[in-house]
mmCIF file of C-alpha atoms and ligand atoms in Angstrom:
data_model
loop_
_atom_site.group_PDB
_atom_site.id
_atom_site.type_symbol
_atom_site.label_atom_id
_atom_site.label_comp_id
_atom_site.label_asym_id
_atom_site.label_seq_id
_atom_site.Cartn_x
_atom_site.Cartn_y
_atom_site.Cartn_z
ATOM 1 C CA UNK M 30 -17.062 -13.931 -10.434
ATOM 2 C CA UNK M 31 -14.766 -11.188 -11.703
ATOM 3 C CA UNK M 32 -15.936 -7.638 -11.970
ATOM 4 C CA UNK M 33 -16.036 -6.700 -15.660
ATOM 5 C CA UNK M 34 -14.390 -3.388 -14.882
ATOM 6 C CA UNK M 35 -10.724 -2.413 -14.581
ATOM 7 C CA UNK M 36 -8.828 -1.267 -11.536
ATOM 8 C CA UNK M 37 -5.810 0.884 -10.795
ATOM 9 C CA UNK M 38 -3.727 -0.331 -7.852
ATOM 10 C CA UNK M 39 -1.479 1.979 -5.844
ATOM 11 C CA UNK M 40 1.582 -0.234 -5.605
ATOM 12 C CA UNK M 41 4.755 0.397 -3.632
ATOM 13 C CA UNK M 42 6.269 -3.085 -3.795
ATOM 14 C CA UNK M 43 5.523 -3.716 -0.118
ATOM 15 C CA UNK M 44 3.580 -6.542 1.518
ATOM 16 C CA UNK M 45 0.269 -4.699 1.692
ATOM 17 C CA UNK M 46 0.068 -3.169 -1.754
ATOM 18 C CA UNK M 47 1.357 -6.373 -3.372
ATOM 19 C CA UNK M 48 -1.385 -8.360 -1.638
ATOM 20 C CA UNK M 49 -3.828 -5.732 -2.943
ATOM 21 C CA UNK M 50 -2.452 -6.129 -6.461
ATOM 22 C CA UNK M 51 -3.210 -9.859 -6.440
ATOM 23 C CA UNK M 52 -6.572 -9.217 -4.780
ATOM 24 C CA UNK M 53 -7.373 -6.865 -7.675
ATOM 25 C CA UNK M 54 -6.224 -9.440 -10.231
ATOM 26 C CA UNK M 55 -8.703 -11.896 -8.750
ATOM 27 C CA UNK M 56 -11.539 -9.389 -8.715
ATOM 28 C CA UNK M 57 -11.160 -7.238 -11.829
ATOM 29 C CA UNK M 58 -10.920 -7.920 -15.523
ATOM 30 C CA UNK M 59 -7.921 -5.698 -16.085
ATOM 31 C CA UNK M 60 -5.474 -4.238 -13.624
ATOM 32 C CA UNK M 61 -2.724 -1.657 -13.851
ATOM 33 C CA UNK M 62 -0.371 -0.389 -11.182
ATOM 34 C CA UNK M 63 0.803 3.054 -10.197
ATOM 35 C CA UNK M 64 3.970 3.438 -8.146
ATOM 36 C CA UNK M 65 4.338 6.912 -6.679
ATOM 37 C CA UNK M 66 7.765 8.031 -5.545
ATOM 38 C CA UNK M 67 8.122 10.800 -3.001
ATOM 39 C CA UNK M 68 11.789 10.838 -2.123
ATOM 40 C CA UNK M 69 11.778 7.711 0.049
ATOM 41 C CA UNK M 70 15.134 6.680 1.409
ATOM 42 C CA UNK M 71 15.281 3.649 -0.865
ATOM 43 C CA UNK M 72 14.651 3.862 -4.569
ATOM 44 C CA UNK M 73 14.905 0.073 -4.554
ATOM 45 C CA UNK M 74 11.162 0.143 -3.813
ATOM 46 C CA UNK M 75 10.463 1.168 -7.390
ATOM 47 C CA UNK M 76 12.555 -1.665 -8.827
ATOM 48 C CA UNK M 77 10.802 -4.147 -6.555
ATOM 49 C CA UNK M 78 7.363 -2.826 -7.547
ATOM 50 C CA UNK M 79 8.280 -2.974 -11.223
ATOM 51 C CA UNK M 80 9.545 -6.544 -10.942
ATOM 52 C CA UNK M 81 6.371 -7.679 -9.161
ATOM 53 C CA UNK M 82 4.171 -5.943 -11.762
ATOM 54 C CA UNK M 83 6.139 -7.677 -14.500
ATOM 55 C CA UNK M 84 5.652 -11.067 -12.862
ATOM 56 C CA UNK M 85 1.957 -10.344 -12.389
ATOM 57 C CA UNK M 86 1.737 -9.353 -16.065
ATOM 58 C CA UNK M 87 0.225 -5.928 -15.445
ATOM 59 C CA UNK M 88 1.166 -2.477 -16.755
ATOM 60 C CA UNK M 89 3.433 -0.505 -14.443
ATOM 61 C CA UNK M 90 3.620 3.249 -14.204
ATOM 62 C CA UNK M 91 5.637 5.510 -11.932
ATOM 63 C CA UNK M 92 4.898 9.056 -10.893
ATOM 64 C CA UNK M 93 7.419 11.372 -9.295
ATOM 65 C CA UNK M 94 5.709 13.203 -6.435
ATOM 66 C CA UNK M 95 8.814 14.132 -4.483
ATOM 67 C CA UNK M 96 7.294 17.542 -3.812
ATOM 68 C CA UNK M 97 5.343 15.797 -1.023
ATOM 69 C CA UNK M 98 8.484 15.236 1.002
ATOM 70 C CA UNK M 99 9.734 18.760 0.422
ATOM 71 C CA UNK M 100 6.638 20.209 2.069
ATOM 72 C CA UNK M 101 7.296 18.842 5.555
ATOM 73 C CA UNK M 102 10.049 16.936 7.291
ATOM 74 C CA UNK M 103 9.621 13.264 8.098
ATOM 75 C CA UNK M 104 11.979 10.413 8.849
ATOM 76 C CA UNK M 105 10.990 8.396 5.766
ATOM 77 C CA UNK M 106 12.502 10.905 3.393
ATOM 78 C CA UNK M 107 15.054 12.713 5.538
ATOM 79 C CA UNK M 108 17.975 10.445 6.482
ATOM 80 C CA UNK M 109 19.076 12.952 9.131
ATOM 81 C CA UNK M 110 15.999 12.196 11.221
ATOM 82 C CA UNK M 111 16.140 8.991 13.247
ATOM 83 C CA UNK M 112 12.951 6.967 12.949
ATOM 84 C CA UNK M 113 10.669 6.636 15.927
ATOM 85 C CA UNK M 114 10.656 3.031 17.005
ATOM 86 C CA UNK M 115 7.392 3.471 18.883
ATOM 87 C CA UNK M 116 4.319 5.611 18.445
ATOM 88 C CA UNK M 117 4.789 8.669 20.703
ATOM 89 C CA UNK M 118 2.006 9.217 23.232
ATOM 90 C CA UNK M 119 -0.789 11.290 21.712
ATOM 91 C CA UNK M 120 1.030 11.783 18.403
ATOM 92 C CA UNK M 121 2.173 10.015 15.254
ATOM 93 C CA UNK M 122 5.562 8.427 14.636
ATOM 94 C CA UNK M 123 7.865 10.684 12.614
ATOM 95 C CA UNK M 124 7.476 8.278 9.702
ATOM 96 C CA UNK M 125 4.164 10.066 9.130
ATOM 97 C CA UNK M 126 4.191 11.940 5.806
ATOM 98 C CA UNK M 127 1.434 14.566 6.126
ATOM 99 C CA UNK M 128 -1.087 14.412 3.319
ATOM 100 C CA UNK M 129 0.515 11.402 1.642
ATOM 101 C CA UNK M 130 -2.603 9.352 0.959
ATOM 102 C CA UNK M 131 -4.611 12.430 0.032
ATOM 103 C CA UNK M 132 -2.030 13.252 -2.642
ATOM 104 C CA UNK M 133 -1.695 9.605 -3.700
ATOM 105 C CA UNK M 134 -5.424 9.082 -4.137
ATOM 106 C CA UNK M 135 -5.820 12.361 -5.998
ATOM 107 C CA UNK M 136 -3.009 11.483 -8.413
ATOM 108 C CA UNK M 137 -4.373 7.955 -8.785
ATOM 109 C CA UNK M 138 -7.871 9.232 -9.557
ATOM 110 C CA UNK M 139 -6.640 11.627 -12.222
ATOM 111 C CA UNK M 140 -4.558 8.893 -13.850
ATOM 112 C CA UNK M 141 -7.350 6.302 -13.533
ATOM 113 C CA UNK M 142 -9.718 8.744 -15.195
ATOM 114 C CA UNK M 143 -7.440 9.080 -18.221
ATOM 115 C CA UNK M 144 -7.683 5.314 -18.688
ATOM 116 C CA UNK M 145 -11.441 5.260 -18.121
ATOM 117 C CA UNK M 146 -10.919 3.363 -14.861
ATOM 118 C CA UNK M 147 -13.115 4.087 -11.856
ATOM 119 C CA UNK M 148 -11.872 1.464 -9.390
ATOM 120 C CA UNK M 149 -8.867 2.459 -7.295
ATOM 121 C CA UNK M 150 -7.270 -0.019 -4.900
ATOM 122 C CA UNK M 151 -5.111 0.974 -1.951
ATOM 123 C CA UNK M 152 -3.557 -1.097 0.830
ATOM 124 C CA UNK M 153 -4.324 1.215 3.745
ATOM 125 C CA UNK M 154 -5.467 -0.338 7.004
ATOM 126 C CA UNK M 155 -6.642 1.137 10.242
ATOM 127 C CA UNK M 156 -6.518 -2.123 12.171
ATOM 128 C CA UNK M 157 -2.826 -2.694 12.639
ATOM 129 C CA UNK M 158 -0.929 0.502 12.026
ATOM 130 C CA UNK M 159 0.551 3.517 13.649
ATOM 131 C CA UNK M 160 -2.767 5.355 13.610
ATOM 132 C CA UNK M 161 -2.001 7.566 10.621
ATOM 133 C CA UNK M 162 -5.154 9.622 10.019
ATOM 134 C CA UNK M 163 -5.043 9.138 6.253
ATOM 135 C CA UNK M 164 -5.216 5.348 6.640
ATOM 136 C CA UNK M 165 -8.583 5.466 8.384
ATOM 137 C CA UNK M 166 -11.819 4.374 6.794
ATOM 138 C CA UNK M 167 -13.467 7.736 7.508
ATOM 139 C CA UNK M 168 -10.795 9.553 5.534
ATOM 140 C CA UNK M 169 -11.025 7.126 2.597
ATOM 141 C CA UNK M 170 -14.806 7.554 2.379
ATOM 142 C CA UNK M 171 -14.522 11.304 2.576
ATOM 143 C CA UNK M 172 -11.752 11.362 -0.028
ATOM 144 C CA UNK M 173 -13.833 9.139 -2.329
ATOM 145 C CA UNK M 174 -16.734 11.597 -2.140
ATOM 146 C CA UNK M 175 -14.435 14.561 -2.710
ATOM 147 C CA UNK M 176 -12.771 12.987 -5.756
ATOM 148 C CA UNK M 177 -16.168 12.183 -7.238
ATOM 149 C CA UNK M 178 -17.287 15.756 -6.740
ATOM 150 C CA UNK M 179 -13.996 17.206 -7.965
ATOM 151 C CA UNK M 180 -14.067 15.323 -11.261
ATOM 152 C CA UNK M 181 -17.758 14.546 -11.630
ATOM 153 C CA UNK M 182 -16.919 10.848 -11.660
ATOM 154 C CA UNK M 183 -18.048 7.723 -9.832
ATOM 155 C CA UNK M 184 -14.758 6.453 -8.461
ATOM 156 C CA UNK M 185 -14.816 3.554 -6.030
ATOM 157 C CA UNK M 186 -11.852 3.361 -3.667
ATOM 158 C CA UNK M 187 -11.325 -0.254 -2.561
ATOM 159 C CA UNK M 188 -9.446 -0.959 0.673
ATOM 160 C CA UNK M 189 -9.292 -4.754 1.016
ATOM 161 C CA UNK M 190 -6.988 -4.555 4.041
ATOM 162 C CA UNK M 191 -8.851 -1.872 5.980
ATOM 163 C CA UNK M 192 -9.988 -4.120 8.827
ATOM 164 C CA UNK M 193 -7.305 -6.810 8.610
ATOM 165 C CA UNK M 194 -4.485 -7.311 11.079
ATOM 166 C CA UNK M 195 -1.033 -8.034 9.655
ATOM 167 C CA UNK M 196 -1.568 -11.767 10.328
ATOM 168 C CA UNK M 197 -4.865 -11.621 8.427
ATOM 169 C CA UNK M 198 -3.131 -9.858 5.540
ATOM 170 C CA UNK M 199 -0.696 -12.789 5.358
ATOM 171 C CA UNK M 200 -3.692 -15.132 5.388
ATOM 172 C CA UNK M 201 -5.219 -13.217 2.481
ATOM 173 C CA UNK M 202 -1.993 -13.502 0.458
ATOM 174 C CA UNK M 203 -2.016 -17.242 1.142
ATOM 175 C CA UNK M 204 -5.637 -17.552 0.103
ATOM 176 C CA UNK M 205 -4.797 -15.697 -3.121
ATOM 177 C CA UNK M 206 -1.996 -18.214 -3.786
ATOM 178 C CA UNK M 207 0.790 -15.636 -3.543
ATOM 179 C CA UNK M 208 2.117 -16.214 -0.034
ATOM 180 C CA UNK M 209 5.642 -17.035 -1.251
ATOM 181 C CA UNK M 210 5.779 -14.096 -3.659
ATOM 182 C CA UNK M 211 4.719 -11.690 -0.915
ATOM 183 C CA UNK M 212 7.054 -13.272 1.620
ATOM 184 C CA UNK M 213 10.149 -13.398 -0.584
ATOM 185 C CA UNK M 214 9.857 -10.607 -3.119
ATOM 186 C CA UNK M 215 8.277 -7.607 -1.424
ATOM 187 C CA UNK M 216 10.050 -4.754 0.303
ATOM 188 C CA UNK M 217 8.510 -3.353 3.475
ATOM 189 C CA UNK M 218 11.663 -2.617 5.479
ATOM 190 C CA UNK M 219 12.507 1.049 6.085
ATOM 191 C CA UNK M 220 16.165 0.112 5.699
ATOM 192 C CA UNK M 221 15.652 -1.189 2.177
ATOM 193 C CA UNK M 222 16.115 -4.924 2.717
ATOM 194 C CA UNK M 223 13.821 -7.225 0.723
ATOM 195 C CA UNK M 224 11.685 -9.994 2.294
ATOM 196 C CA UNK M 225 12.145 -10.301 6.057
ATOM 197 C CA UNK M 226 14.178 -7.101 6.103
ATOM 198 C CA UNK M 227 16.477 -5.741 8.782
ATOM 199 C CA UNK M 228 14.203 -7.112 11.495
ATOM 200 C CA UNK M 229 14.389 -4.092 13.786
ATOM 201 C CA UNK M 230 12.764 -1.122 12.039
ATOM 202 C CA UNK M 231 9.072 -0.459 12.846
ATOM 203 C CA UNK M 232 7.903 -1.815 9.475
ATOM 204 C CA UNK M 233 9.878 -5.049 9.903
ATOM 205 C CA UNK M 234 8.633 -5.546 13.448
ATOM 206 C CA UNK M 235 5.025 -5.214 12.333
ATOM 207 C CA UNK M 236 5.466 -7.416 9.275
ATOM 208 C CA UNK M 237 7.439 -10.140 11.020
ATOM 209 C CA UNK M 238 5.147 -10.263 14.078
ATOM 210 C CA UNK M 239 2.165 -10.709 11.740
ATOM 211 C CA UNK M 240 3.992 -13.396 9.806
ATOM 212 C CA UNK M 241 4.917 -15.271 12.976
ATOM 213 C CA UNK M 242 1.323 -15.117 14.175
ATOM 214 C CA UNK M 243 0.005 -16.341 10.840
ATOM 215 C CA UNK M 244 2.555 -19.157 10.519
ATOM 216 C CA UNK M 245 1.505 -20.479 13.923
ATOM 217 C CA UNK M 246 -2.088 -20.640 12.689
ATOM 218 C CA UNK M 247 -1.042 -22.087 9.346
ATOM 219 C CA UNK M 248 1.076 -24.822 10.868
ATOM 220 C CA UNK M 249 -1.870 -25.978 13.016
ATOM 221 C CA UNK M 250 -4.122 -26.506 10.002
HETATM 222 ZN ZN1 LIG Z 324 13.545 -3.193 8.521
#
């Protein structure tokens, strides 16, 4: 049964947040999306997110937070830095944008509050990623408490993908009936190529390996 409340989904137009958008549509009465830009290399992301929101029939809002990328250098926003293909030993790949999810969730909470929304949905996962600290469950719980205290609200941050591998995220999209939309219309690739992408950037490798793994399971059913 659907929750009678509304939800705000942090949506970037990628595989994970798009799966979260459809998860939210199944679970909440009303859904709206927030697409935060922070000087990513490809503004195409915003167009993709907007198109998906339109197809899903939900309100779409963008927020320019490019100040985030001016605070510290990272390879997602600075084209002069070559992206790490692998996670360096004992560190994070240079695609790490320090503070990103802390900023995102804070902005989302303030915006959600203006709409009287307390449910916030984000596609972070600690199971299958590069180990970014602000994708971990501990951080999300802590951030949730802090936002509640900061605004005297009862926000609930939902992380449907937190413990899912990439293959399991594909399975969830399939279960939600949006496998083809996620496969063909989302943009995960760091080089700005929709669907299966360039095939060799870290995001494509992760996405395509998960897809391959899931398709093998799917084809055996
Ligand atoms: Zn790629």
